[in-house]
Coordinates of C-alpha atoms in Angstrom, one line a residue:
X295 CA 52.6 31.2 144.4
X296 CA 55.6 31.8 142.4
X297 CA 55.5 33.8 139.5
X298 CA 58.0 34.2 136.2
X299 CA 59.7 37.1 135.8
X300 CA 57.9 39.4 133.0
X301 CA 61.0 39.1 130.4
X302 CA 61.5 35.8 131.3
X303 CA 57.5 35.1 130.3
X304 CA 57.8 37.0 127.4
X305 CA 60.9 34.9 126.0
X306 CA 58.8 31.5 126.7
X307 CA 55.6 33.1 125.0
X308 CA 57.4 34.1 122.1
X309 CA 59.1 30.8 121.9
X310 CA 55.9 28.5 121.9
X311 CA 54.2 30.8 119.2
X312 CA 57.1 30.6 116.8
X313 CA 57.3 27.0 117.3
X314 CA 53.6 26.8 116.9
X315 CA 53.1 27.4 113.2
X316 CA 56.4 25.0 112.5
X317 CA 54.0 22.5 114.2
X318 CA 51.5 22.9 111.9
X319 CA 49.0 24.4 114.7
X320 CA 48.4 27.4 112.5
X321 CA 47.1 26.4 109.2
X322 CA 47.5 30.3 107.6
X323 CA 50.0 32.7 109.1
X324 CA 50.2 36.2 107.8
X325 CA 53.3 38.4 107.4
X326 CA 53.7 41.9 105.7
X327 CA 56.7 44.4 104.7
X328 CA 55.3 47.8 105.5
X329 CA 57.9 50.0 103.7
X330 CA 57.6 47.9 100.6
X331 CA 53.8 47.3 101.4
X332 CA 54.1 43.6 100.3
X333 CA 52.2 40.8 101.9
X334 CA 53.5 37.3 102.7
X335 CA 51.2 34.0 103.4
X336 CA 52.2 31.1 104.5
X337 CA 49.3 27.9 104.6
X338 CA 50.2 24.4 105.4
X339 CA 49.4 21.9 102.9
X340 CA 50.4 19.0 104.3
X341 CA 52.5 17.6 107.7
X342 CA 55.7 19.6 105.8
X343 CA 54.1 21.0 102.5
X344 CA 53.4 24.8 102.3
X345 CA 51.8 27.3 99.9
X346 CA 53.6 30.5 99.9
X347 CA 51.6 33.8 98.5
X348 CA 53.1 36.8 97.8
X349 CA 51.0 39.9 96.9
X350 CA 52.4 43.7 96.3
X351 CA 50.2 46.5 97.8
X352 CA 52.0 49.3 96.1
X353 CA 49.1 49.8 93.5
X354 CA 46.1 49.6 95.9
X355 CA 43.7 47.1 94.8
X356 CA 46.4 44.9 92.7
X357 CA 45.3 41.5 92.4
X358 CA 48.5 40.2 91.1
X359 CA 50.3 37.3 93.4
X360 CA 53.1 35.3 93.2
X361 CA 52.2 31.9 94.4
X362 CA 54.9 29.0 95.3
X363 CA 55.1 25.4 97.0
X364 CA 57.8 24.2 99.1
X365 CA 58.4 22.1 102.5
X366 CA 59.0 23.2 106.0
X367 CA 61.6 22.0 108.1
X368 CA 61.4 23.3 111.6
X369 CA 61.2 27.0 111.0
X370 CA 62.7 26.9 107.5
X371 CA 60.6 26.8 104.4
X372 CA 62.3 26.0 101.0
X373 CA 60.5 26.8 98.2
X374 CA 59.9 28.0 94.6
X375 CA 56.9 29.0 92.1
X376 CA 54.2 26.7 91.8
X377 CA 54.0 25.8 87.7
X378 CA 52.3 23.3 85.5
X379 CA 54.3 19.8 85.6
X380 CA 57.1 20.0 83.0
X381 CA 57.8 23.3 83.5
X382 CA 61.0 25.2 85.1
X383 CA 60.1 26.5 88.5
X384 CA 62.7 29.0 88.2
X385 CA 64.7 30.5 91.3
X386 CA 64.6 28.5 94.9
X387 CA 63.9 30.4 97.9
X388 CA 64.1 30.2 102.0
X389 CA 62.0 31.4 104.2
X390 CA 63.2 31.8 107.6
X391 CA 61.9 33.2 111.1
X392 CA 58.6 32.5 113.2
X393 CA 56.6 34.5 115.3
X394 CA 57.9 37.9 115.0
X395 CA 58.9 38.1 111.4
X396 CA 59.8 35.7 108.1
X397 CA 62.9 36.6 106.1
X398 CA 63.1 35.5 102.2
X399 CA 66.2 34.7 100.7
X400 CA 67.1 33.1 97.6
X401 CA 68.7 29.1 98.4
X402 CA 72.3 29.7 98.2
X403 CA 74.7 28.0 95.4
X404 CA 72.0 29.2 92.2
X405 CA 73.4 30.8 89.5
X406 CA 71.4 33.7 87.7
X407 CA 68.5 34.0 90.6
X408 CA 65.3 35.2 89.3
X409 CA 62.4 37.0 91.1
X410 CA 64.4 39.3 93.6
X411 CA 61.4 41.5 94.4
X412 CA 59.8 38.9 96.9
X413 CA 63.2 39.4 98.7
X414 CA 63.1 40.6 102.3
X415 CA 62.2 40.5 105.7
X416 CA 58.3 40.4 106.4
X417 CA 56.9 40.8 110.2
X418 CA 54.1 38.8 111.4
X419 CA 50.9 40.9 111.4
X420 CA 47.7 40.7 113.5
X421 CA 44.4 40.1 112.0
X422 CA 43.5 43.3 113.4
X423 CA 46.4 45.0 111.9
X424 CA 45.3 43.1 108.2
X425 CA 41.7 44.5 108.8
X426 CA 43.6 48.1 109.3
X427 CA 45.6 47.7 106.1
X428 CA 42.5 46.3 103.8
X429 CA 40.4 49.4 105.1
X430 CA 42.9 51.6 103.9
X431 CA 44.0 49.9 100.7
X432 CA 40.4 50.4 99.5
X433 CA 40.4 53.9 101.0
X434 CA 43.2 54.7 98.6
X435 CA 41.3 52.9 96.0
X436 CA 38.5 55.0 96.3
X437 CA 40.4 57.8 96.2
X438 CA 41.8 57.4 92.9
X439 CA 38.3 56.7 91.4
X440 CA 36.8 59.6 92.8
X441 CA 39.9 61.7 91.7
X442 CA 39.5 60.2 88.0
X443 CA 35.9 60.4 88.0
X444 CA 36.5 64.4 88.7
X445 CA 39.2 64.8 86.0
X446 CA 37.6 62.6 83.3
X447 CA 35.3 65.3 82.1
X448 CA 37.7 67.7 81.8
X449 CA 39.8 65.8 79.3
X450 CA 37.2 64.1 77.5
X451 CA 35.7 65.4 74.7
X452 CA 32.1 66.7 72.8
X453 CA 29.4 63.7 73.8
X454 CA 31.3 61.9 76.0
X455 CA 31.9 64.5 78.7
X456 CA 28.9 63.4 80.2
X457 CA 29.7 59.9 80.4
X458 CA 31.7 60.2 83.6
X459 CA 28.7 61.3 85.6
X460 CA 26.3 58.4 84.3
X461 CA 28.8 55.7 84.9
X462 CA 29.5 57.1 88.5
X463 CA 25.8 57.2 89.4
X464 CA 25.8 53.4 88.0
X465 CA 28.6 52.3 90.1
X466 CA 27.0 51.7 93.4
X467 CA 24.6 49.3 91.4
X468 CA 28.0 47.7 89.7
X469 CA 30.1 47.3 92.9
X470 CA 27.0 45.5 94.5
X471 CA 26.8 43.0 91.7
X472 CA 30.6 42.6 91.9
X473 CA 30.6 41.9 95.0
X474 CA 28.3 39.7 95.5
X475 CA 30.1 37.0 93.3
X476 CA 33.4 38.0 94.6
X477 CA 33.0 37.9 98.2
X478 CA 32.5 35.1 100.2
X479 CA 31.7 35.6 103.8
X480 CA 33.9 33.7 106.4
X481 CA 32.4 30.5 108.2
X482 CA 31.0 31.1 111.8
X483 CA 33.5 30.9 114.6
X484 CA 32.7 28.4 117.0
X485 CA 32.4 29.9 120.5
X486 CA 30.9 29.2 124.1
X487 CA 27.4 29.2 123.7
X488 CA 25.5 31.9 125.5
X489 CA 22.3 30.1 126.0
X490 CA 21.8 26.3 126.6
X491 CA 20.2 25.8 123.3
X492 CA 22.0 28.4 121.2
X493 CA 24.6 27.1 118.5
X494 CA 27.5 28.4 119.6
X495 CA 28.6 30.1 116.5
X496 CA 29.3 33.7 115.7
X497 CA 28.9 35.1 113.0
X498 CA 31.3 37.5 111.5
X499 CA 30.2 40.9 110.1
X500 CA 31.7 41.8 106.4
X501 CA 33.1 45.1 108.1
X502 CA 35.0 43.1 110.1
X503 CA 36.4 40.9 107.6
X504 CA 40.4 41.8 105.9
X505 CA 38.8 40.0 102.9
X506 CA 35.9 41.6 102.7
X507 CA 37.8 45.4 102.3
X508 CA 40.3 43.6 100.0
X509 CA 37.9 43.0 97.4
X510 CA 36.0 46.2 97.3
X511 CA 39.8 47.6 97.2
X512 CA 40.6 45.3 93.9
X513 CA 37.1 45.8 92.3
X514 CA 37.8 49.6 92.7
X515 CA 41.1 49.5 91.3
X516 CA 39.5 47.8 88.4
X517 CA 37.1 51.0 88.4
X518 CA 39.5 53.7 88.3
X519 CA 41.3 51.4 85.6
X520 CA 38.6 51.7 83.3
X521 CA 37.6 55.7 84.2
X522 CA 41.5 56.4 83.6
X523 CA 41.3 55.5 79.7
X524 CA 40.2 58.1 77.9
X525 CA 37.6 57.1 74.5
X526 CA 39.4 56.5 71.6
X527 CA 39.2 59.9 69.4
X528 CA 38.5 57.9 66.1
X529 CA 35.2 56.9 67.2
X530 CA 32.8 58.9 65.4
X531 CA 29.4 56.6 66.8
X532 CA 29.5 54.1 64.5
X533 CA 27.8 50.6 65.4
X534 CA 30.7 48.4 64.0
X535 CA 32.9 47.4 66.7
X536 CA 34.5 45.7 69.9
X537 CA 33.4 47.4 73.3
X538 CA 34.2 46.5 77.1
X539 CA 33.3 47.5 79.8
X540 CA 36.6 46.9 82.0
X541 CA 34.6 44.2 84.2
X542 CA 35.4 41.2 81.8
X543 CA 32.2 42.2 79.7
X544 CA 32.7 42.6 76.0
X545 CA 30.3 43.1 73.1
X546 CA 30.9 42.7 69.2
X547 CA 28.7 44.4 66.6
X548 CA 28.8 44.4 62.8
X549 CA 26.4 46.1 60.4
X550 CA 25.4 44.2 57.7
X551 CA 24.6 45.6 54.3
X552 CA 21.0 45.5 54.8
X553 CA 21.0 47.7 57.9
X554 CA 20.8 44.6 60.5
X555 CA 23.0 44.4 63.6
X556 CA 25.0 41.5 64.2
X557 CA 25.4 41.2 68.0
X558 CA 27.5 39.1 70.2
X559 CA 27.5 39.8 74.2
X560 CA 29.6 37.7 76.6
X561 CA 31.2 38.2 80.2
X562 CA 33.1 36.2 82.7
X563 CA 32.3 38.3 85.7
X564 CA 34.8 37.6 89.1
X565 CA 35.5 34.2 87.7
X566 CA 34.5 31.5 84.9
X567 CA 31.4 30.2 86.7
X568 CA 30.0 33.7 86.3
X569 CA 29.8 33.8 82.7
X570 CA 27.4 34.2 79.8
X571 CA 26.8 34.7 76.3
X572 CA 24.4 36.3 74.2
X573 CA 24.1 36.3 70.4
X574 CA 21.4 37.7 67.6
X575 CA 20.5 40.2 65.4
X576 CA 18.8 43.5 65.6
X577 CA 16.4 44.3 62.7
X578 CA 17.1 47.6 60.8
X579 CA 13.8 48.9 61.2
X580 CA 15.1 48.6 64.9
X581 CA 18.1 51.0 64.6
X582 CA 17.0 54.7 65.1
X583 CA 19.8 57.8 64.6
X584 CA 18.9 61.2 65.9
X585 CA 21.3 63.7 66.0
X586 CA 24.7 62.0 67.4
X587 CA 22.7 59.2 68.9
X588 CA 21.9 55.8 67.8
X589 CA 19.5 53.3 69.4
X590 CA 18.8 49.7 68.8
X591 CA 16.7 46.7 70.4
X592 CA 15.6 43.4 70.0
X593 CA 14.4 40.0 72.1
X594 CA 17.7 37.6 72.1
X595 CA 17.2 33.8 73.4
X596 CA 19.3 32.5 76.0
X597 CA 20.4 28.8 75.6
X598 CA 21.0 26.7 78.5
X599 CA 18.3 28.4 80.8
X600 CA 14.5 27.4 81.7
X601 CA 12.4 28.0 79.3
X602 CA 10.6 30.8 81.0
X603 CA 14.0 32.9 81.0
X604 CA 15.3 32.7 77.7
X605 CA 13.9 35.5 76.2
X606 CA 16.2 38.6 77.2
X607 CA 15.1 42.3 75.8
X608 CA 18.2 44.0 74.6
X609 CA 18.4 47.5 74.5
X610 CA 21.5 49.4 73.0
X611 CA 22.7 52.8 72.9
X612 CA 25.6 54.2 70.6
X613 CA 26.9 57.9 71.0
X614 CA 30.8 59.1 71.2
X615 CA 32.9 56.8 72.0
X616 CA 30.7 54.5 74.5
X617 CA 28.1 52.1 74.0
X618 CA 25.0 51.6 76.6
X619 CA 23.6 47.9 77.2
X620 CA 20.2 47.4 79.1
X621 CA 18.6 43.8 79.5
X622 CA 15.2 43.0 80.9
X623 CA 13.6 39.6 81.3
X624 CA 10.4 38.3 82.8
X625 CA 12.0 35.4 84.8
X626 CA 15.7 35.8 86.0
X627 CA 17.5 32.2 85.7
X628 CA 18.4 30.6 89.2
X629 CA 21.8 30.9 90.7
X630 CA 22.4 33.4 87.9
X631 CA 25.1 36.2 89.1
X632 CA 26.4 37.6 85.7
X633 CA 25.3 40.6 84.0
X634 CA 25.6 42.2 80.7
X635 CA 24.1 45.7 81.3
X636 CA 26.5 48.7 81.6
X637 CA 28.2 51.4 79.7
X638 CA 31.4 49.7 77.4
X639 CA 34.0 52.0 75.8
X640 CA 34.4 51.4 72.1
X641 CA 37.1 49.7 70.2
X642 CA 37.7 49.5 66.2
X643 CA 37.3 46.4 64.6
X644 CA 40.3 44.1 64.3
X645 CA 42.1 44.3 60.7
X646 CA 42.6 41.0 59.5
X647 CA 46.6 40.5 58.6

């Protein structure tokens, strides 16, 4: 039986793999720049159309993605930024290469080209390597969060010193709620059935999915960004103000002359499909103050939900530079994953110009 020399077989294999994506056999191909910590993803959208995605991971958990669209000819992709119709697409680029690497360059002949940060050489990255990198990115983000939580009590003054500890205790719950919306498990893989009547599909564990770890890294980055921001020293525990929880939740409170609290709660969690708006008034007699802590509570009515889920009990606590929000309802609306509960940082009422 004839056999090919090992070097020749390697060359043939490289050629086959290099041309596979060009023929459209692979829908998505991933590359990585280890030195710059940048990801390049090429996704076929048609016979020649290609979507180009670039993400810089030098800040662990970063969510900013540069998106481009272009066309492929052989192993060269010509592309520019994806913009709305009628807008300037800016610089044009070419990505050339194959199985082992892709090099992104400016398309020749342009005056004052922009977005120089996406230029460079990106090397093909396997699924196993992407999983390893995503885990490391989450670990880096988690390290930053833990460091921020450890440092905050030494930097924050007065009643705010205890807030990092309280926030940390809530973090597992917050993380779980966020991931229920943000992470979608991949479709089960089609495999050869092990048994005659089995489905022939293999479910992928989230821990073996790079996207799972990336979503964990991204929400953890949002968390340490919130903890790193010290409370405004101007806050003296008054109710009037604007409050944010760092995860798309916002509360606006104004106290009327008769002592009532006008409260508006809104949130957009991960995407616009998981949002909620609540508004109501809390009677003056329900607002209590003891020492440096104030509490208030009432039942608000939520619209656009079934009747048995409309009533929501709202409890607020105001202390130092933060607002605590707790909600309870007898019945949860079907399919609702958003929430208003949490610890919100105070900011002053905007001054009208």
